[in-house]
mmCIF file of C-alpha atoms and ligand atoms in Angstrom:
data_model
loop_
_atom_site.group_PDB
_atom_site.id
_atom_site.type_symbol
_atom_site.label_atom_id
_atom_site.label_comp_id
_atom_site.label_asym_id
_atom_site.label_seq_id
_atom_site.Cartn_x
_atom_site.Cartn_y
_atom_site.Cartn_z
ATOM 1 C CA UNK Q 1 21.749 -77.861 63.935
ATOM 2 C CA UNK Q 2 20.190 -74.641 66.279
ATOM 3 C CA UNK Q 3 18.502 -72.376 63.619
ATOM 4 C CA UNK Q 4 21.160 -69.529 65.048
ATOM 5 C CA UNK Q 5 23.949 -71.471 63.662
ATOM 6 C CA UNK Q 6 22.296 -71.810 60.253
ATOM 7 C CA UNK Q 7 23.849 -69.982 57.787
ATOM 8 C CA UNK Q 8 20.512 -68.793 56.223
ATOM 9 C CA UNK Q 9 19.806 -67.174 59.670
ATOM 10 C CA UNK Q 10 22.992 -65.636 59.964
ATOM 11 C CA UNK Q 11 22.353 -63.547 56.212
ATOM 12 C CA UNK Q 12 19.426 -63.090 57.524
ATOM 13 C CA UNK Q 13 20.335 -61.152 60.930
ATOM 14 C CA UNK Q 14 23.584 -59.728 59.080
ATOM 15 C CA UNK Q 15 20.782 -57.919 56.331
ATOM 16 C CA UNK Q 16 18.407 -56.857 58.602
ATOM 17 C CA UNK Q 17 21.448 -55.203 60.731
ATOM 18 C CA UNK Q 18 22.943 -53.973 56.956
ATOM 19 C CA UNK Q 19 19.309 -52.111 57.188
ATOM 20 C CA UNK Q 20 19.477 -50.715 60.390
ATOM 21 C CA UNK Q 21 22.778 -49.734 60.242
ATOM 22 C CA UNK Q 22 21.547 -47.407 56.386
ATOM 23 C CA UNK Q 23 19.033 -45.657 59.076
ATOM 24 C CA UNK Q 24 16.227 -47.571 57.497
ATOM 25 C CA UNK Q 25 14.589 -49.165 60.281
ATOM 26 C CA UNK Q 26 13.130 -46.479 62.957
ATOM 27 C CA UNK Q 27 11.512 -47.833 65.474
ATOM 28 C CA UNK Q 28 9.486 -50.986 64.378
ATOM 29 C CA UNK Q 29 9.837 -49.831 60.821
ATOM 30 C CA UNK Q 30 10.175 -52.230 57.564
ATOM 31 C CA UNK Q 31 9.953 -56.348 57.680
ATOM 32 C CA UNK Q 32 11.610 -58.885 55.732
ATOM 33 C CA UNK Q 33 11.299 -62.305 54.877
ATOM 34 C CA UNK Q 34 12.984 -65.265 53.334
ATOM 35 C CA UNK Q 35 11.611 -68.468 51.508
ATOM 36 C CA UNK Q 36 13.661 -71.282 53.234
ATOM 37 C CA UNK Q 37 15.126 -74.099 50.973
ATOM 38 C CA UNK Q 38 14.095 -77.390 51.800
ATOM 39 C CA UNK Q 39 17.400 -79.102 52.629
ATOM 40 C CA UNK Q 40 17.543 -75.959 54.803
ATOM 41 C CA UNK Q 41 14.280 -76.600 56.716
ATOM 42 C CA UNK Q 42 15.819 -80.285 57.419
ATOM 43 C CA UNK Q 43 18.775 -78.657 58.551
ATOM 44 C CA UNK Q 44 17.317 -77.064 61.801
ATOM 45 C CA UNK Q 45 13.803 -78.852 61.968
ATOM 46 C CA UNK Q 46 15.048 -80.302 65.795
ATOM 47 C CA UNK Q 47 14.598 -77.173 66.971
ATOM 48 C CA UNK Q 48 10.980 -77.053 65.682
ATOM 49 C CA UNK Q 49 7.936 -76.478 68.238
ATOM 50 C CA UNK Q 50 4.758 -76.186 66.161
ATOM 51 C CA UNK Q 51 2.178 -73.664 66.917
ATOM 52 C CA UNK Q 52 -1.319 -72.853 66.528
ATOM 53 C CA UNK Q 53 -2.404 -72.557 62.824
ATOM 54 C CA UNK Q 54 -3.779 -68.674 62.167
ATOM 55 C CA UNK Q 55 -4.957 -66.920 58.727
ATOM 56 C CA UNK Q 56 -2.911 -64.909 56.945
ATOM 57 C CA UNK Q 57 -5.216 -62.726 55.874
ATOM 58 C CA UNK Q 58 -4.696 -63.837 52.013
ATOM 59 C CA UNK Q 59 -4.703 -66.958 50.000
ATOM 60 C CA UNK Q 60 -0.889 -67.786 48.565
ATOM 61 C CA UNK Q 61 -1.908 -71.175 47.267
ATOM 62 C CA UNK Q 62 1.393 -71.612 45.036
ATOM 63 C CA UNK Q 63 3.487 -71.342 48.732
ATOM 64 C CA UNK Q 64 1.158 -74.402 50.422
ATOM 65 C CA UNK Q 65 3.908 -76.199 52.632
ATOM 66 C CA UNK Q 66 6.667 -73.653 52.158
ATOM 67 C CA UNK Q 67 8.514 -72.323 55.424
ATOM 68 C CA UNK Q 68 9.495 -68.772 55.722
ATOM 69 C CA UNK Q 69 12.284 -66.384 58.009
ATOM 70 C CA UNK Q 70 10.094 -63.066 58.517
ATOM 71 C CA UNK Q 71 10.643 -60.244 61.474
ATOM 72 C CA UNK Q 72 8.089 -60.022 63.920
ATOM 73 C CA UNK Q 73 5.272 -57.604 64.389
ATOM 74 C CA UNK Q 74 6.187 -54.424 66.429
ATOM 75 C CA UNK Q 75 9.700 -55.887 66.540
ATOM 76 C CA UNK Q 76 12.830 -53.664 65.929
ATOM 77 C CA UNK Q 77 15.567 -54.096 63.371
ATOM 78 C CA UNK Q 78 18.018 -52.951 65.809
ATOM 79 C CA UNK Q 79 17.405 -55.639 67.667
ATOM 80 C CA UNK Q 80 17.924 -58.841 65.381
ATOM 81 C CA UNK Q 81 21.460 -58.824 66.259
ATOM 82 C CA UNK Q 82 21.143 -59.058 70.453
ATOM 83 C CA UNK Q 83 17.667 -60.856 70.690
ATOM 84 C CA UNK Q 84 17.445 -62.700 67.317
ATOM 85 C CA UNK Q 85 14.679 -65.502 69.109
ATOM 86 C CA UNK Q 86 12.590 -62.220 70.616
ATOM 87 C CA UNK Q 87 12.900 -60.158 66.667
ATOM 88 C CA UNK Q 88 12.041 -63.179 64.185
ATOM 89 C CA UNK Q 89 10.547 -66.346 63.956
ATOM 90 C CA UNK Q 90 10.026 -69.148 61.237
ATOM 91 C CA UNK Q 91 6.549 -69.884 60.232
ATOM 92 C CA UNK Q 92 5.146 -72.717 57.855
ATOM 93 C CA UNK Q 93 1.987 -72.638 55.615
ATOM 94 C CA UNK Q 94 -0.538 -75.233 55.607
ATOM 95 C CA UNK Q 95 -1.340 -77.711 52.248
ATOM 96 C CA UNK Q 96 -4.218 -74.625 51.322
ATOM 97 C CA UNK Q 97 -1.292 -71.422 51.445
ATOM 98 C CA UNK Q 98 -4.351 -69.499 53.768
ATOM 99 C CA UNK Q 99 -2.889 -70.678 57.165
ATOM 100 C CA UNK Q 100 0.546 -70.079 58.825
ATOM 101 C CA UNK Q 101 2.230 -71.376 62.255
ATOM 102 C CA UNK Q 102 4.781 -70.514 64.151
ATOM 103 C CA UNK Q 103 7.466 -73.141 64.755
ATOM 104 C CA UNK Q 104 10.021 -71.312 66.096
ATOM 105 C CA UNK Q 105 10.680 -68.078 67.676
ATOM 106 C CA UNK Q 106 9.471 -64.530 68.806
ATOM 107 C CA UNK Q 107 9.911 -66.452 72.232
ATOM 108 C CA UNK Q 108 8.087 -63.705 73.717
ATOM 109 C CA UNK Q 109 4.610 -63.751 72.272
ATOM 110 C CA UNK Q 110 3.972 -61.815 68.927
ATOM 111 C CA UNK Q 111 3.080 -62.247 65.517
ATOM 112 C CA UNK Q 112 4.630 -62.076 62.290
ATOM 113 C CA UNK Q 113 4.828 -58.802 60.360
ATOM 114 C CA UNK Q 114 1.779 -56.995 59.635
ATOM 115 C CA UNK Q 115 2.889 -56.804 56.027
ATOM 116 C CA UNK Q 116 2.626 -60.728 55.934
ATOM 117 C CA UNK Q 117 0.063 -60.889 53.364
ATOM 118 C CA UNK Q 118 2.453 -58.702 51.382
ATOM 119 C CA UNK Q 119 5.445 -60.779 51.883
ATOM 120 C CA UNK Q 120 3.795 -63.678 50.585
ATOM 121 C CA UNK Q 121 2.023 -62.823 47.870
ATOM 122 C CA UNK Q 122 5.235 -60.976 46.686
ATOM 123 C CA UNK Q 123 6.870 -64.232 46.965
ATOM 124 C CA UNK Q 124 4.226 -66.248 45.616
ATOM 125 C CA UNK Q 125 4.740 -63.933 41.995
ATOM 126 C CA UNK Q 126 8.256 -64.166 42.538
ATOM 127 C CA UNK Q 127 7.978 -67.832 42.648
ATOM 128 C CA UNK Q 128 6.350 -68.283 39.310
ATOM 129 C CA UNK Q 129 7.827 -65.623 37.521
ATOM 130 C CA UNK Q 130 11.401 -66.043 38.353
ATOM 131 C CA UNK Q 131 10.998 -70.061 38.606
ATOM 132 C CA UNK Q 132 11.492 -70.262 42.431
ATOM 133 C CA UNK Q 133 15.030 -68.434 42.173
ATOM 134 C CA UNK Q 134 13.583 -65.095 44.293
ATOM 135 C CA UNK Q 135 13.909 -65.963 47.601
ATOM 136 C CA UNK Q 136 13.952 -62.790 49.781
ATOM 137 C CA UNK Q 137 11.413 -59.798 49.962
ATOM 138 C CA UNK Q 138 12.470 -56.872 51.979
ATOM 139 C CA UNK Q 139 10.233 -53.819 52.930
ATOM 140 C CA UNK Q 140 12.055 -50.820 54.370
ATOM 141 C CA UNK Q 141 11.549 -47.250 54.975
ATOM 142 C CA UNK Q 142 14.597 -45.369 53.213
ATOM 143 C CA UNK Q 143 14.147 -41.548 53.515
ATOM 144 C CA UNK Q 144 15.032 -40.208 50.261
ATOM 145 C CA UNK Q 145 13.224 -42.456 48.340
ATOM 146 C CA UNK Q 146 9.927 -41.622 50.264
ATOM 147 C CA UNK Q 147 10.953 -38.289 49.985
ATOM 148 C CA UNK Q 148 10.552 -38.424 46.246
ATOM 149 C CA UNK Q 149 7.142 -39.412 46.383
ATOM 150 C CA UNK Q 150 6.319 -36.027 47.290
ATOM 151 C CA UNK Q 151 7.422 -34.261 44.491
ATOM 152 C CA UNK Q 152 7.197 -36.986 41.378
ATOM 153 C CA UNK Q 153 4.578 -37.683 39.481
ATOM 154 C CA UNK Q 154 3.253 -41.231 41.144
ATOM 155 C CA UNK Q 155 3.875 -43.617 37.787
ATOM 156 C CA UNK Q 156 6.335 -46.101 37.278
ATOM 157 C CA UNK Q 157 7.438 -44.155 34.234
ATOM 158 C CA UNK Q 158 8.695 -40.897 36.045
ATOM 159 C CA UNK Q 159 10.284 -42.915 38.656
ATOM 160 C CA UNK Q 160 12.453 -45.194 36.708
ATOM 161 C CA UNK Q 161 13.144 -42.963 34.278
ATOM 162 C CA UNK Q 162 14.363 -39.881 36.852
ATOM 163 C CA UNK Q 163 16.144 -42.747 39.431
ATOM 164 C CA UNK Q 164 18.204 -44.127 36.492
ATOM 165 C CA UNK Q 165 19.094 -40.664 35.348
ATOM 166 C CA UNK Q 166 21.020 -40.573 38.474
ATOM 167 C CA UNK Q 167 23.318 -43.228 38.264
ATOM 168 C CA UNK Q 168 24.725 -44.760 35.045
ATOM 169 C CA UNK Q 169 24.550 -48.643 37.330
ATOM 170 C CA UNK Q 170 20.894 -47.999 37.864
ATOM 171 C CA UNK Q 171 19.786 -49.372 34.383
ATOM 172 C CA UNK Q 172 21.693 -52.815 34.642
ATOM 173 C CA UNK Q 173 20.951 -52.942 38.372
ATOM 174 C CA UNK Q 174 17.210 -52.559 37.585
ATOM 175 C CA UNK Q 175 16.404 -53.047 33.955
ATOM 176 C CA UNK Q 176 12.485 -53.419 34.561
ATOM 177 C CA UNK Q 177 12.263 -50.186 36.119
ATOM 178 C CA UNK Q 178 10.328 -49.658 39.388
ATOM 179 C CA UNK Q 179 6.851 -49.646 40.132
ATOM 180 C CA UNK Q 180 4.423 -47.340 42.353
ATOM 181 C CA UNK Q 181 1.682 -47.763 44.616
ATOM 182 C CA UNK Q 182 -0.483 -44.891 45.324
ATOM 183 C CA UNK Q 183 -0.651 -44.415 49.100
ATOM 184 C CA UNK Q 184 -2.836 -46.823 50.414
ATOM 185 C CA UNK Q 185 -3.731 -47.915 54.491
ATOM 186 C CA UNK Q 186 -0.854 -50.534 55.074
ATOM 187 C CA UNK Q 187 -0.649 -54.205 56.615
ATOM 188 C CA UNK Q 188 -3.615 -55.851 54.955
ATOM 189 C CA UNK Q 189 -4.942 -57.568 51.713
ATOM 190 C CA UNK Q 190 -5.338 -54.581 49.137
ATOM 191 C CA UNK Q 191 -1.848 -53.167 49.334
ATOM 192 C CA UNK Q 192 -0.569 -56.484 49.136
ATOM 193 C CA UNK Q 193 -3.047 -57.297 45.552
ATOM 194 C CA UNK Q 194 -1.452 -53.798 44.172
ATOM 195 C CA UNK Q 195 2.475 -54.624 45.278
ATOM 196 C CA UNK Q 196 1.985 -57.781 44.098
ATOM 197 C CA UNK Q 197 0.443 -56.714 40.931
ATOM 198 C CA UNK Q 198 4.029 -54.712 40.266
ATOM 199 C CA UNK Q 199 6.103 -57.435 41.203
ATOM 200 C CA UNK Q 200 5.213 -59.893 38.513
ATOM 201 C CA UNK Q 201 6.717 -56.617 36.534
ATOM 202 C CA UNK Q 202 9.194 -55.314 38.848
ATOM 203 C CA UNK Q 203 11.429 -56.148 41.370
ATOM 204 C CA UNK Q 204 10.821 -52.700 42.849
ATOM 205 C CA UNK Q 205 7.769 -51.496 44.523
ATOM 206 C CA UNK Q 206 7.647 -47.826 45.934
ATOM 207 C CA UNK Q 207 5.290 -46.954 48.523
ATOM 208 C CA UNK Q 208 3.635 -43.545 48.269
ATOM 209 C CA UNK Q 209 4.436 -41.420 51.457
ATOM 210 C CA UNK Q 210 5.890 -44.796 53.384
ATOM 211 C CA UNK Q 211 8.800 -46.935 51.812
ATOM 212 C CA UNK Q 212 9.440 -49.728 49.630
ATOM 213 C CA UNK Q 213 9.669 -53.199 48.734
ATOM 214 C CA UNK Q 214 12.544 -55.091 46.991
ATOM 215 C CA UNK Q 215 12.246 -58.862 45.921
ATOM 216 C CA UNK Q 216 15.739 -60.681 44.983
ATOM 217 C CA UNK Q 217 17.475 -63.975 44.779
ATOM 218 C CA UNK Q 218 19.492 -63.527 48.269
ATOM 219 C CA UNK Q 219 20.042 -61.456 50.585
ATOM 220 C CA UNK Q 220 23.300 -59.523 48.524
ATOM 221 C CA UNK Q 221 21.295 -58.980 45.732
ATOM 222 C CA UNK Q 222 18.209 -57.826 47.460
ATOM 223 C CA UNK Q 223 19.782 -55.688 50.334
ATOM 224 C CA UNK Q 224 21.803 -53.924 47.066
ATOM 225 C CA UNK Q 225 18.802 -53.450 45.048
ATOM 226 C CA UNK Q 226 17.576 -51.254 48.227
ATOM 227 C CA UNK Q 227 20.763 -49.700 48.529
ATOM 228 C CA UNK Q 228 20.984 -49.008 45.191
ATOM 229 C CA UNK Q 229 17.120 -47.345 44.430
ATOM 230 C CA UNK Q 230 17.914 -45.489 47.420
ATOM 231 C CA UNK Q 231 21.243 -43.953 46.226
ATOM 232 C CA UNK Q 232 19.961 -43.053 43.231
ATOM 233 C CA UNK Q 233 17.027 -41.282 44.925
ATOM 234 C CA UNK Q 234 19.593 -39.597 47.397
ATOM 235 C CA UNK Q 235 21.442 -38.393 44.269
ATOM 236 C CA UNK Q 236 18.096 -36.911 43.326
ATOM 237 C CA UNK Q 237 17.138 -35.475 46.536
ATOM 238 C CA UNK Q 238 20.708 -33.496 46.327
ATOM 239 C CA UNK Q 239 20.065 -32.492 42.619
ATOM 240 C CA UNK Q 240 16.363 -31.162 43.514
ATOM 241 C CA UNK Q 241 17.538 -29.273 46.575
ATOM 242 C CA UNK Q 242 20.006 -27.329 44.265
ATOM 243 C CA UNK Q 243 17.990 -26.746 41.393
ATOM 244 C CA UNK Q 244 14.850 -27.921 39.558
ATOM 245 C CA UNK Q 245 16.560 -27.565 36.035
ATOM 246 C CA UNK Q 246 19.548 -30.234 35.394
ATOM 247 C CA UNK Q 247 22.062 -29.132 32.890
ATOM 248 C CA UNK Q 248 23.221 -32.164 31.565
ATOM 249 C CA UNK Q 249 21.933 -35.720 32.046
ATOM 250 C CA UNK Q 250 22.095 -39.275 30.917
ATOM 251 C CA UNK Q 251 19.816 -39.200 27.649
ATOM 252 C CA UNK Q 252 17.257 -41.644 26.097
ATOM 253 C CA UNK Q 253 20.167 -42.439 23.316
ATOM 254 C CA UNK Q 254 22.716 -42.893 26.053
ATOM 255 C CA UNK Q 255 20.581 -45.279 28.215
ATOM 256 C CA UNK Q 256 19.864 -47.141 24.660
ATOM 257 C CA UNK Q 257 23.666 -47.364 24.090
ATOM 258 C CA UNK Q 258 24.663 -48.461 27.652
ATOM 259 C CA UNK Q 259 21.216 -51.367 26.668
ATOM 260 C CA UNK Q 260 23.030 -52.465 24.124
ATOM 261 C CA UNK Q 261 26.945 -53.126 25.672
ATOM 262 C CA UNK Q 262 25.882 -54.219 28.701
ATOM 263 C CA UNK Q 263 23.156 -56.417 27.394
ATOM 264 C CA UNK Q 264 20.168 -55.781 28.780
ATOM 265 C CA UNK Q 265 16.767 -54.629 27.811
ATOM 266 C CA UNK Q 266 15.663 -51.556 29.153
ATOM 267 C CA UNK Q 267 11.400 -51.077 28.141
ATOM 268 C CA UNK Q 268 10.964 -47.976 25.888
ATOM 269 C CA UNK Q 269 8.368 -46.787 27.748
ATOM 270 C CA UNK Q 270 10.667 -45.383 30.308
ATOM 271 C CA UNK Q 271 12.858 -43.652 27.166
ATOM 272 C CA UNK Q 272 10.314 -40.905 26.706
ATOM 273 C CA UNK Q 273 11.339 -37.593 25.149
ATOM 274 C CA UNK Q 274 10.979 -35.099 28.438
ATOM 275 C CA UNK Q 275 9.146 -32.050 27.508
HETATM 276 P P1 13P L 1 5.597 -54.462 61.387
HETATM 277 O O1 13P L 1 6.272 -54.042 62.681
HETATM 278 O O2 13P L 1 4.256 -55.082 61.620
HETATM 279 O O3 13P L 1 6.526 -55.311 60.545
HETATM 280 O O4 13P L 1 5.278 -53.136 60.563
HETATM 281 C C1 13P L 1 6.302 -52.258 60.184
HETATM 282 C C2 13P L 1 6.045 -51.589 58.883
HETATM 283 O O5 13P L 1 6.953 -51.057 58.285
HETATM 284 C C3 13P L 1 4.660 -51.586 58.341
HETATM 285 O O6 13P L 1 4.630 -51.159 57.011
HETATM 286 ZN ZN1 ZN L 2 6.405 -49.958 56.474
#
């Protein structure tokens, strides 16, 4: 089969659209990736022409031999749709997980996304915490959500606790809560250590002053974990802008009573008594 008629591809490009289309993607903005299955690799491996083997920048020992969907470098969202070979590629990792090649795609020159070593070590805690089921990490750049970074407190408490306030879903969509990373220089090994560090908590990293990363099972449940943080954040946004007071909320009893019927466990960490 041509990777293009893959189904896998075709959630792929339809996501990465999904994120242009929420006004996530400026420019070159945000990356994603996807942890191909193997019967899937088999599926399009005709169309395979093998690179040259280059670092990644990190060790991801755990992914040795796995083969991945990830944007390009510099590439634009808005483009997956009209030059999918030019905006993605599929890389493999060598038997040590420090090594990657291209075998297929960005036809005209590039790399993978600078947020590689990201990507992978997300997946790589993904992979042992969820038992392989997390397949897709998506980075984007969703304006109300960064927006919030200015104004909260930095901690994963105020954040969770404030973006499930917003919206009674929020809890059940993300149970764990979210975590944050302090503004940091992007695209290399240290941001990647501290996102990664939240993911074996999370499935929700925000980026101080820059975006934020979403791990999930496919792409529906990952592209609506994104949609979802950044609803809630919107709601927020709209609150804040009319007043810095709210006059009635969801309360640490309520979110304890929605735990309970809709059977999930939400930490009680984030159901602190607000000053
Ligand atoms: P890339 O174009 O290298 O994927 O970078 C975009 C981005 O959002 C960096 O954080
Ligand atoms: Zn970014």
């Amino acid at each position: 089969m041509k990777v293009l008629e893959a189904e896998f591809v075709k959630g792929f490009m339809r996501m990465a659209d999904d994120g242009w289309l929420e006004g996530w993607h400026e420019r070159n903005g945000g990356n994603l990736s996807y942890r191909i299955k193997a019967e899937e690799v088999e599926s399009v491996r005709e169309e395979f022409t093998p690179g040259e083997w280059k670092p990644i920048g990190t060790s991801v020992p755990v992914l040795a031999g796995e083969y991945f969907l990830v944007t390009g470098s510099g590439k634009y969202f808005r483009n997956v749709m009209i030059k999918p070979e030019d905006s993605f590629c599929i890389i493999e990792l060598d038997v040590s997980g420090e090594n990657y090649r291209i075998v297929w795609g960005l036809v005209n020159g590039g790399r993978p996304t600078s947020e590689l070593p990201s990507h992978l070590m997300n997946h790589e805690v993904k992979v042992l915490a969820t038992n392989g089921r997390h397949r897709v990490i998506y980075h984007a750049h969703p304006a109300n959500t960064i927006a919030l970074t200015f104004v909260l407190p930095l901690t994963d408490e105020a954040f969770t606790r404030e973006l499930w306030e917003m919206a009674t879903e929020c809890p059940v969509v993300f149970p764990d809560g979210v975590g944050v990373v302090p503004w940091m220089v992007p695209g290399g090994r240290d941001i990647a250590v501290a996102t990664s560090e939240l993911m074996k908590k999370y499935d929700v990293a925000i980026w101080a002053h820059h975006g934020m990363f979403c791990s999930g099972e496919d792409f529906d449940l990952t592209f609506g974990l994104m949609h979802t943080v950044e609803k809630s954040a919107e709601i927020l946004v709209k609150v804040l802008s009319m007043t810095n007071a709210k006059r009635q909320t969801i309360t640490p009893d309520d979110f304890r009573h929605l735990a309970k019927d809709f059977n999930v466990t939400l930490p009680e960490k984030f159901l602190f008594e607000k000053e």
